[in-house]
Coordinates of C-alpha atoms in Angstrom, one line a residue:
Chain A
M19 CA -20.1 -29.4 17.3
P20 CA -21.0 -25.5 17.3
S21 CA -21.7 -24.0 20.2
P22 CA -25.0 -22.3 21.3
T23 CA -23.6 -19.4 20.7
S24 CA -22.5 -19.9 17.5
I25 CA -26.0 -20.8 16.2
L26 CA -27.2 -18.2 17.0
S27 CA -24.3 -16.3 16.0
L28 CA -25.2 -18.0 12.6
F29 CA -28.6 -17.2 12.9
L30 CA -27.7 -13.7 12.9
L31 CA -26.0 -13.6 9.8
V32 CA -27.9 -15.9 7.9
L33 CA -30.5 -12.8 8.9
A34 CA -27.7 -10.5 8.1
A35 CA -27.3 -11.7 5.2
T36 CA -31.0 -11.8 3.4
T37 CA -31.1 -7.9 4.4
V38 CA -28.6 -7.6 1.8
S39 CA -28.6 -10.4 -1.0
S40 CA -30.3 -7.4 -4.0
T41 CA -28.1 -4.9 -5.2
D42 CA -30.3 -2.7 -4.0
Q43 CA -29.6 -3.7 -0.6
L44 CA -26.4 -3.6 -0.9
I45 CA -26.7 -0.4 -1.8
Q46 CA -28.3 0.2 1.8
M47 CA -25.4 -1.5 3.6
F48 CA -23.2 0.5 2.0
P49 CA -25.2 3.8 1.7
K50 CA -23.5 6.3 -0.6
Q51 CA -25.7 9.3 1.1
H52 CA -23.9 8.9 4.4
I53 CA -20.5 9.7 2.5
V54 CA -18.7 12.2 5.5
G55 CA -16.9 15.2 4.4
A56 CA -17.6 17.3 0.9
E57 CA -17.7 14.3 -1.9
G58 CA -14.7 15.7 -3.5
D59 CA -12.3 15.0 -0.1
T60 CA -13.9 11.4 0.0
K61 CA -12.3 10.6 -3.9
C62 CA -9.2 12.0 -2.9
E63 CA -9.3 9.9 0.4
S64 CA -9.6 7.2 -1.9
W65 CA -7.0 8.6 -4.7
K66 CA -4.6 8.6 -1.8
F67 CA -5.3 4.7 -0.9
S68 CA -4.9 3.8 -5.1
I69 CA -1.9 6.2 -5.4
E70 CA -0.2 4.6 -1.6
V71 CA -1.2 0.8 -2.4
N72 CA 0.3 1.3 -5.9
N73 CA -3.0 0.5 -7.9
A74 CA -3.0 3.8 -10.1
G75 CA 0.6 2.6 -12.0
T76 CA 2.8 5.8 -13.0
W77 CA 0.7 8.5 -12.5
Y78 CA 2.1 12.4 -13.9
S79 CA 1.0 14.5 -10.8
I80 CA -1.8 15.3 -8.5
P81 CA -4.8 15.3 -9.9
Q82 CA -6.7 18.8 -10.1
P83 CA -8.8 18.5 -7.1
C84 CA -7.1 17.1 -5.0
I85 CA -4.0 19.7 -4.9
E86 CA -6.3 21.2 -1.5
F87 CA -6.5 17.7 -0.4
V88 CA -3.2 17.1 -0.6
R89 CA -1.9 21.1 0.9
T90 CA -4.4 19.9 3.6
Y91 CA -3.1 16.0 4.8
I92 CA 0.1 17.6 4.9
D93 CA -0.2 20.9 7.1
T94 CA -2.7 19.8 9.3
G95 CA 0.0 16.7 10.4
R96 CA -1.5 13.8 8.7
Y97 CA 1.6 13.3 6.8
L98 CA 3.2 13.4 9.7
A99 CA 1.0 10.8 11.4
D100 CA 1.0 8.6 8.8
S101 CA 5.4 8.6 8.9
R102 CA 5.1 8.3 12.6
N103 CA 2.7 4.8 12.4
A104 CA 5.1 3.4 9.8
A105 CA 8.6 4.1 12.2
A106 CA 6.6 2.9 14.5
F107 CA 6.1 -0.7 12.8
S108 CA 9.1 -0.8 11.2
L109 CA 11.4 -0.2 14.7
T110 CA 9.3 -3.1 16.4
F111 CA 10.8 -5.4 13.4
A112 CA 14.3 -3.7 14.0
R113 CA 13.5 -4.7 17.7
S114 CA 12.5 -8.3 16.9
V115 CA 15.7 -9.0 14.7
K116 CA 18.9 -10.6 16.4
V117 CA 20.9 -8.0 15.6
G118 CA 24.9 -8.3 16.0
D119 CA 25.5 -11.8 15.9
G120 CA 29.3 -10.5 15.5
K121 CA 29.5 -10.9 11.4
G122 CA 27.4 -7.6 11.0
M123 CA 26.1 -8.6 8.1
D124 CA 22.4 -7.3 8.9
A125 CA 21.0 -4.0 6.9
W126 CA 18.9 -1.7 6.5
I127 CA 18.4 0.3 3.6
F128 CA 17.4 3.5 3.5
D129 CA 16.3 5.9 0.8
V130 CA 17.0 9.5 0.4
D131 CA 13.8 11.9 -0.8
E132 CA 10.4 11.4 1.1
T133 CA 12.0 9.0 3.2
L134 CA 15.5 10.6 4.9
L135 CA 15.0 13.8 3.7
S136 CA 12.4 15.8 3.0
N137 CA 11.7 18.1 -0.1
M138 CA 8.7 19.9 1.4
P139 CA 9.8 23.3 0.8
Y140 CA 10.3 22.9 -2.8
Y141 CA 7.2 21.4 -3.2
K142 CA 5.3 23.9 -0.8
A143 CA 7.5 26.6 -2.7
T144 CA 6.0 25.3 -6.3
G145 CA 2.3 24.6 -4.9
F146 CA 2.8 20.9 -5.4
G147 CA 2.4 19.6 -8.5
T148 CA 0.4 23.3 -10.1
E149 CA 3.5 23.8 -11.5
P150 CA 5.0 21.4 -14.3
Y151 CA 7.4 19.8 -12.7
N152 CA 11.0 21.6 -14.0
V153 CA 14.4 19.5 -13.1
T154 CA 15.8 22.4 -13.0
S155 CA 15.1 24.3 -10.4
Y156 CA 14.6 20.2 -8.8
N157 CA 18.3 20.6 -9.0
E158 CA 18.9 23.9 -7.8
W159 CA 17.0 22.8 -4.8
V160 CA 19.4 19.6 -4.0
E161 CA 21.9 22.2 -4.3
T162 CA 21.3 23.9 -1.8
G163 CA 21.7 20.7 0.8
L164 CA 19.0 22.3 2.6
A165 CA 16.8 19.7 3.0
P166 CA 15.5 18.5 6.5
A167 CA 15.2 15.4 7.5
L168 CA 11.5 13.6 7.6
P169 CA 11.5 13.4 12.1
A170 CA 10.1 10.2 11.8
T171 CA 13.1 8.2 9.8
L172 CA 15.3 10.3 11.1
S173 CA 14.2 8.5 14.5
V174 CA 14.4 4.9 12.5
Y175 CA 17.6 5.9 11.2
K176 CA 19.3 6.3 14.9
W177 CA 18.0 3.5 16.4
V178 CA 18.4 0.9 13.4
K179 CA 21.6 2.0 14.0
K180 CA 22.2 2.1 17.7
L181 CA 20.6 -1.8 17.2
G182 CA 23.7 -2.8 14.9
F183 CA 22.2 -2.8 12.1
K184 CA 24.5 -1.7 8.7
I185 CA 22.8 1.5 7.0
F186 CA 22.9 1.2 2.8
I187 CA 21.9 4.7 1.6
L188 CA 20.4 4.2 -1.7
T189 CA 19.4 6.4 -3.6
G190 CA 18.1 7.5 -7.4
R191 CA 20.2 10.2 -7.4
P192 CA 23.1 10.6 -9.6
V193 CA 26.9 10.8 -8.6
S194 CA 26.8 13.9 -9.1
Q195 CA 24.2 15.1 -6.2
S196 CA 27.1 13.0 -4.1
A197 CA 29.1 15.2 -1.8
I198 CA 26.0 17.7 -1.6
T199 CA 23.7 14.6 -0.6
A200 CA 26.0 13.0 2.2
Q201 CA 26.8 17.3 3.2
N202 CA 23.0 17.3 3.7
L203 CA 22.1 13.9 5.5
I204 CA 24.7 15.3 7.4
D205 CA 23.4 18.7 8.4
A206 CA 20.1 17.1 9.0
G207 CA 21.2 14.8 11.3
Y208 CA 22.4 11.6 10.0
S209 CA 25.4 9.8 10.3
G210 CA 27.8 6.3 10.7
W211 CA 26.3 4.6 7.2
E212 CA 27.9 2.3 6.0
K213 CA 27.7 3.3 2.1
L214 CA 25.7 6.1 0.2
I215 CA 24.8 4.4 -3.5
L216 CA 23.8 6.4 -6.1
R217 CA 23.2 6.3 -9.5
G218 CA 25.9 5.7 -12.0
P219 CA 26.2 6.3 -15.9
E220 CA 25.9 2.9 -16.1
D221 CA 22.8 3.2 -14.6
E222 CA 21.2 5.6 -16.3
G223 CA 17.9 5.6 -17.6
K224 CA 17.8 2.2 -15.7
K225 CA 13.9 1.9 -14.3
A226 CA 14.3 2.8 -10.3
T227 CA 12.8 -0.7 -9.3
V228 CA 15.4 -2.4 -11.9
F229 CA 19.0 -0.6 -10.1
K230 CA 17.9 -0.2 -6.7
S231 CA 17.4 -4.3 -7.1
E232 CA 20.8 -4.7 -9.2
K233 CA 21.9 -2.5 -5.8
R234 CA 20.5 -5.3 -3.1
A235 CA 21.6 -8.4 -4.7
E236 CA 25.7 -7.0 -5.0
L237 CA 24.7 -6.0 -1.3
V238 CA 23.2 -9.8 -1.1
K239 CA 26.2 -11.4 -2.9
Q240 CA 28.1 -9.8 -0.6
G241 CA 27.5 -11.6 2.1
Y242 CA 24.1 -8.9 3.6
T243 CA 20.6 -10.1 4.9
I244 CA 18.6 -7.0 4.1
Q245 CA 16.8 -7.6 6.5
G246 CA 15.1 -3.7 6.5
N247 CA 14.1 -1.3 4.1
T248 CA 12.5 2.3 4.2
G249 CA 11.0 4.4 0.7
D250 CA 8.7 6.3 -0.5
Q251 CA 8.1 4.9 -3.5
W252 CA 7.0 1.3 -4.8
S253 CA 9.8 1.2 -7.0
D254 CA 12.4 1.1 -3.6
I255 CA 10.5 -1.7 -2.2
L256 CA 9.5 -4.1 -5.3
G257 CA 12.0 -5.7 -7.4
Y258 CA 14.2 -8.8 -6.5
A259 CA 16.3 -9.1 -3.4
V260 CA 14.0 -7.3 -1.8
A261 CA 14.3 -6.7 2.0
K262 CA 12.7 -9.0 5.1
R263 CA 10.3 -6.4 5.8
S264 CA 9.9 -3.1 3.5
F265 CA 8.9 -0.1 5.2
K266 CA 6.6 2.1 2.5
V267 CA 6.5 6.2 4.5
P268 CA 3.4 8.3 2.8
N269 CA 4.5 10.2 -0.7
P270 CA 1.0 12.4 -1.9
M271 CA 3.1 14.0 -4.3
Y272 CA 5.1 12.5 -6.7
Y273 CA 5.7 9.3 -8.4
V274 CA 8.8 7.7 -9.4
P275 CA 8.6 4.4 -11.5
Chain B
M15 CA 21.4 29.0 -18.2
P16 CA 19.1 29.1 -14.6
S17 CA 16.3 31.1 -16.3
P18 CA 15.1 34.5 -14.1
T19 CA 12.3 32.7 -13.1
S20 CA 14.1 30.0 -11.2
I21 CA 16.5 31.5 -9.9
L22 CA 13.1 33.4 -8.1
S23 CA 12.3 30.6 -7.3
L24 CA 15.4 28.9 -6.1
F25 CA 15.6 32.2 -3.4
L26 CA 12.3 31.6 -2.2
L27 CA 13.2 28.0 -1.9
V28 CA 16.0 29.1 0.3
L29 CA 14.1 31.5 2.5
A30 CA 11.6 28.5 2.6
A31 CA 14.3 25.8 3.8
T32 CA 16.7 28.4 5.9
T33 CA 12.7 28.7 8.5
V34 CA 12.6 24.7 8.9
S35 CA 16.4 24.2 9.8
S36 CA 15.8 23.4 13.5
T37 CA 13.7 21.0 14.9
D38 CA 11.4 23.6 16.1
Q39 CA 11.0 24.9 12.8
L40 CA 10.3 21.7 11.9
I41 CA 7.4 21.3 14.1
Q42 CA 6.4 24.6 13.2
M43 CA 6.5 23.7 9.4
F44 CA 4.6 20.5 10.9
P45 CA 2.2 21.6 13.3
K46 CA 1.0 18.8 15.8
Q47 CA -1.9 21.4 16.9
H48 CA -3.6 21.2 13.9
I49 CA -3.9 18.1 13.6
V50 CA -7.9 17.9 11.7
G51 CA -11.0 16.1 14.1
A52 CA -10.0 14.2 17.2
E53 CA -6.8 12.6 17.8
G54 CA -7.8 9.4 17.9
D55 CA -9.3 9.2 13.7
T56 CA -5.8 11.0 13.1
K57 CA -4.1 7.4 14.4
C58 CA -6.5 5.3 13.4
E59 CA -6.1 6.7 9.9
S60 CA -2.4 6.1 10.2
W61 CA -2.9 2.9 11.5
K62 CA -4.6 2.0 7.9
F63 CA -2.4 3.5 5.9
S64 CA 0.3 1.1 7.4
I65 CA -1.6 -2.2 7.4
E66 CA -2.9 -1.2 3.7
V67 CA 0.8 -0.5 3.2
N68 CA 2.3 -3.8 4.5
N69 CA 3.7 -2.3 6.9
A70 CA 2.2 -3.3 9.4
G71 CA 3.2 -6.7 9.1
T72 CA 1.4 -9.5 10.3
W73 CA -1.9 -8.4 12.4
Y74 CA -4.5 -9.9 14.4
S75 CA -7.2 -7.8 15.0
I76 CA -8.3 -4.2 14.5
P77 CA -6.9 -2.5 17.3
Q78 CA -9.6 -1.4 20.2
P79 CA -9.3 2.3 19.6
C80 CA -10.3 2.0 15.7
I81 CA -12.8 -0.3 15.8
E82 CA -15.4 2.3 15.8
F83 CA -13.2 4.4 13.2
V84 CA -13.4 1.0 11.3
R85 CA -17.4 0.9 11.1
T86 CA -17.5 4.0 10.3
Y87 CA -14.7 3.6 7.5
I88 CA -17.1 1.3 6.4
D89 CA -20.4 2.5 6.8
T90 CA -20.4 5.6 5.3
G91 CA -19.4 4.8 2.0
R92 CA -15.4 5.3 2.4
Y93 CA -13.9 1.3 2.0
L94 CA -16.9 1.3 -1.1
A95 CA -15.5 4.6 -2.6
D96 CA -11.6 3.0 -2.6
S97 CA -12.9 -0.2 -3.3
R98 CA -14.4 2.2 -6.8
N99 CA -10.9 3.8 -6.9
A100 CA -9.2 0.3 -7.3
A101 CA -11.4 -1.1 -9.8
A102 CA -11.1 2.7 -12.1
F103 CA -7.3 2.1 -12.2
S104 CA -7.8 -1.7 -13.0
L105 CA -10.5 -0.8 -15.5
T106 CA -8.0 1.6 -16.8
F107 CA -5.2 -1.0 -16.8
A108 CA -7.3 -3.8 -18.5
R109 CA -8.3 -1.4 -21.4
S110 CA -5.0 -0.5 -22.6
V111 CA -3.9 -4.6 -22.7
K112 CA -4.2 -5.8 -26.5
V113 CA -5.7 -8.9 -25.0
G114 CA -7.5 -11.6 -28.0
D115 CA -4.5 -12.3 -29.9
G116 CA -6.3 -15.5 -31.2
K117 CA -4.7 -17.0 -28.3
G118 CA -6.2 -16.4 -25.5
M119 CA -3.7 -16.3 -22.9
D120 CA -3.9 -14.0 -21.4
A121 CA -5.3 -14.3 -17.3
W122 CA -6.3 -12.1 -14.5
I123 CA -6.7 -13.4 -10.6
F124 CA -9.2 -12.8 -8.7
D125 CA -9.4 -14.1 -5.4
V126 CA -12.8 -14.1 -3.2
D127 CA -12.9 -13.0 -0.2
E128 CA -13.5 -9.3 1.0
T129 CA -12.6 -8.9 -3.5
L130 CA -15.2 -11.1 -5.7
L131 CA -17.2 -11.5 -2.3
S132 CA -17.7 -9.3 0.5
N133 CA -18.0 -11.4 4.3
M134 CA -19.3 -7.7 5.5
P135 CA -22.6 -9.3 7.3
Y136 CA -20.5 -12.1 9.4
Y137 CA -18.1 -9.5 10.2
K138 CA -20.9 -7.2 11.1
A139 CA -22.2 -9.3 12.9
T140 CA -19.3 -10.0 15.1
G141 CA -18.4 -7.1 16.2
F142 CA -15.5 -6.5 13.4
G143 CA -12.9 -8.6 15.3
T144 CA -14.6 -7.2 19.2
E145 CA -14.6 -11.2 19.5
P146 CA -11.6 -12.9 19.3
Y147 CA -11.7 -14.9 15.2
N148 CA -14.1 -18.1 15.9
V149 CA -13.5 -20.4 12.6
T150 CA -15.9 -22.3 13.9
S151 CA -18.5 -19.7 13.1
Y152 CA -16.7 -18.4 10.2
N153 CA -17.0 -21.4 8.2
E154 CA -20.4 -21.7 9.4
W155 CA -21.1 -18.6 7.3
V156 CA -19.1 -19.6 4.0
E157 CA -21.6 -22.7 4.3
T158 CA -24.7 -20.2 4.0
G159 CA -22.9 -19.1 1.0
L160 CA -25.1 -16.0 1.4
A161 CA -21.7 -13.2 0.4
P162 CA -22.7 -10.5 -1.1
A163 CA -20.4 -9.9 -4.1
L164 CA -17.9 -6.2 -3.8
P165 CA -19.9 -4.4 -6.1
A166 CA -16.5 -2.6 -7.6
T167 CA -15.5 -6.2 -8.4
L168 CA -17.5 -7.4 -9.4
S169 CA -18.0 -4.4 -12.4
V170 CA -14.1 -5.0 -12.7
Y171 CA -14.6 -8.5 -13.2
K172 CA -17.3 -7.9 -16.4
W173 CA -15.2 -5.9 -17.9
V174 CA -12.4 -7.9 -18.2
K175 CA -14.4 -11.2 -18.9
K176 CA -16.0 -8.7 -21.5
L177 CA -12.8 -7.8 -22.6
G178 CA -11.6 -11.4 -23.3
F179 CA -8.9 -12.0 -20.2
K180 CA -9.4 -15.3 -19.4
I181 CA -10.4 -15.4 -15.5
F182 CA -9.2 -17.4 -13.2
I183 CA -10.3 -17.7 -8.9
L184 CA -7.8 -18.4 -6.4
T185 CA -8.3 -18.4 -3.1
G186 CA -7.4 -19.8 0.7
R187 CA -10.4 -21.4 1.1
P188 CA -10.3 -25.3 1.1
V189 CA -11.3 -27.3 -1.5
S190 CA -14.0 -28.5 0.8
Q191 CA -15.6 -25.3 0.7
S192 CA -15.1 -25.7 -3.7
A193 CA -19.4 -26.3 -4.3
I194 CA -20.3 -23.7 -1.6
T195 CA -17.8 -21.0 -3.4
A196 CA -18.9 -21.5 -7.0
Q197 CA -22.7 -21.3 -6.0
N198 CA -22.0 -17.7 -4.2
L199 CA -20.4 -16.5 -7.0
I200 CA -22.9 -17.3 -9.2
D201 CA -25.5 -16.3 -6.9
A202 CA -23.4 -13.0 -6.7
G203 CA -23.3 -12.3 -10.1
Y204 CA -20.2 -13.5 -11.3
S205 CA -19.9 -16.5 -14.0
G206 CA -17.6 -17.7 -16.8
W207 CA -14.2 -18.2 -15.3
E208 CA -12.1 -20.6 -16.1
K209 CA -10.5 -22.1 -13.3
L210 CA -12.1 -21.5 -9.5
I211 CA -8.0 -23.1 -7.6
L212 CA -8.6 -23.8 -4.2
R213 CA -6.5 -24.8 -1.4
G214 CA -5.8 -28.3 -1.6
P215 CA -4.7 -31.1 1.1
E216 CA -1.3 -30.4 -0.5
D217 CA -1.5 -26.7 0.4
E218 CA -2.6 -27.6 4.3
G219 CA 0.0 -24.7 6.0
K220 CA 1.5 -22.9 3.4
K221 CA 1.5 -19.5 3.7
A222 CA -0.9 -17.9 1.6
T223 CA 1.8 -16.0 0.1
V224 CA 3.6 -19.4 -0.7
F225 CA 0.1 -21.1 -2.8
K226 CA -0.8 -18.2 -4.4
S227 CA 2.5 -17.6 -6.1
E228 CA 3.3 -21.8 -6.9
K229 CA -0.4 -21.7 -8.9
R230 CA 0.4 -18.5 -10.7
A231 CA 3.9 -19.8 -11.4
E232 CA 2.3 -22.9 -12.9
L233 CA -0.8 -21.0 -14.8
V234 CA 2.7 -19.5 -16.1
K235 CA 4.1 -22.8 -16.9
Q236 CA 0.6 -23.7 -18.8
G237 CA 1.6 -20.1 -20.5
Y238 CA -0.4 -18.0 -19.4
T239 CA 0.7 -14.3 -19.1
I240 CA -0.6 -12.8 -15.7
Q241 CA -1.7 -9.3 -16.6
G242 CA -4.0 -8.4 -13.7
N243 CA -4.3 -9.6 -9.9
T244 CA -7.3 -8.5 -7.9
G245 CA -6.5 -9.4 -4.4
D246 CA -7.3 -7.3 -0.8
Q247 CA -4.2 -8.8 0.5
W248 CA -0.5 -8.4 0.2
S249 CA -0.4 -12.1 0.1
D250 CA -2.4 -12.2 -2.7
I251 CA -0.1 -9.8 -4.9
L252 CA 3.5 -10.8 -3.8
G253 CA 5.6 -13.7 -3.7
Y254 CA 6.8 -14.5 -7.3
A255 CA 5.2 -15.4 -10.8
V256 CA 3.5 -11.8 -9.9
A257 CA 0.9 -9.7 -12.6
K258 CA 1.7 -7.4 -14.7
R259 CA -0.3 -5.2 -12.5
S260 CA -1.7 -6.5 -9.2
F261 CA -4.5 -3.5 -7.4
K262 CA -5.2 -3.9 -3.6
V263 CA -8.8 -3.3 -2.3
P264 CA -8.8 -2.0 0.4
N265 CA -9.2 -4.7 3.7
P266 CA -9.4 -3.0 7.3
M267 CA -10.7 -5.7 9.1
Y268 CA -7.9 -8.8 8.7
Y269 CA -4.7 -10.0 8.1
V270 CA -3.7 -13.0 6.5
P271 CA 0.1 -13.7 6.3

């Protein structure tokens, strides 16, 4: 039997609902005129929501009106705060896994760009997409091997290693960048991974989702349980042979299909 | 051969990278002290990021320090703006699909709660999770049949119907709420769906992801191509027999595993 309190709640609810039963009143319920801050910022916040939850599908560059928004998002620490929050949830999960049953087959996968390493110096210097993507200058940047670690992911990496997970680094970078990538990772503070998997000649032209799913499936075939997976792209996470838990770190700068 | 411009860019990049090669300088690159607004708000923004991209896993209620943040997010129109942005991407995709080849087997799936219908009156009246979830009062609210449409999804619904998609409404609500759900949907402006699929006795105790995947797989078996899928929960979207494109509408109020 409903309690007197729940009957009172119900009455209040019906009253509340009655006041929003017409379209006009819906607008009153969700007043557009009360949007906080600049309309542009709200639109860019919503754009950020859509790209981060993968509603946008393939997109090629930050919309012109949102370039300043993205710069602010990164410069004011929100970018780091979002990645720290993702790291906190990753660690809570990592600690909940019973690792180290002697078999050593619990795996954690990390992506490289915008996950373990940050190419922010490159994106800052090239105007966050105000300039068209230039594969030559990007590769020159990669070849410097100077990308810093994304601090929150470095922290997750160190913890999951300490907890006994086997670490696989799975990147869409080509095998030709294998040596510089390994050196850059070491310089940025990473060590002790099981394998660094790059895109081989046989993987050329494959969508990232397919390439990464295939590589995860190989690990599963070898007997690994993919417990965790950290990436900045949905193509790092979706597909098949997916991890028990996947963690999306923010990336409002570019999309990899 | 790299162009002079790309060599100059490279020099600037190396310079930029050199200035962020130590941890101290990384902090300088991502200055914490420049975080805009209250620290609490940034933390809640990051919490919102984590729950929307599914980093948080199962969560039971809005963290106490973020209840006011969620109320503001909803009251100031950001909630509506986010759902409008999701709707815009949904429509762009819907219009790109070649529907109506005469077979009429292109399907679009919609979830009900916080997708087609908004239970905001209920959540507003019960303090957005400041009160523990009460299944009795929630069901009493559902039985009123007074939930308004979420305006952005109503707009998507009308468009995809007009474009010729077959609409399936797939909800975790129990079959006992079939009649009131259909009536509520009609009153809120929805019509012309192919089938309203609710959780039957055989589905009791199944996780939403499993229940919804099974039902989607049945549609695929019947020959439908699931082109689009709109839901507020990752359990509406992930699993198997997934849609070609899935669209996540915002929900910072609750999580359905």
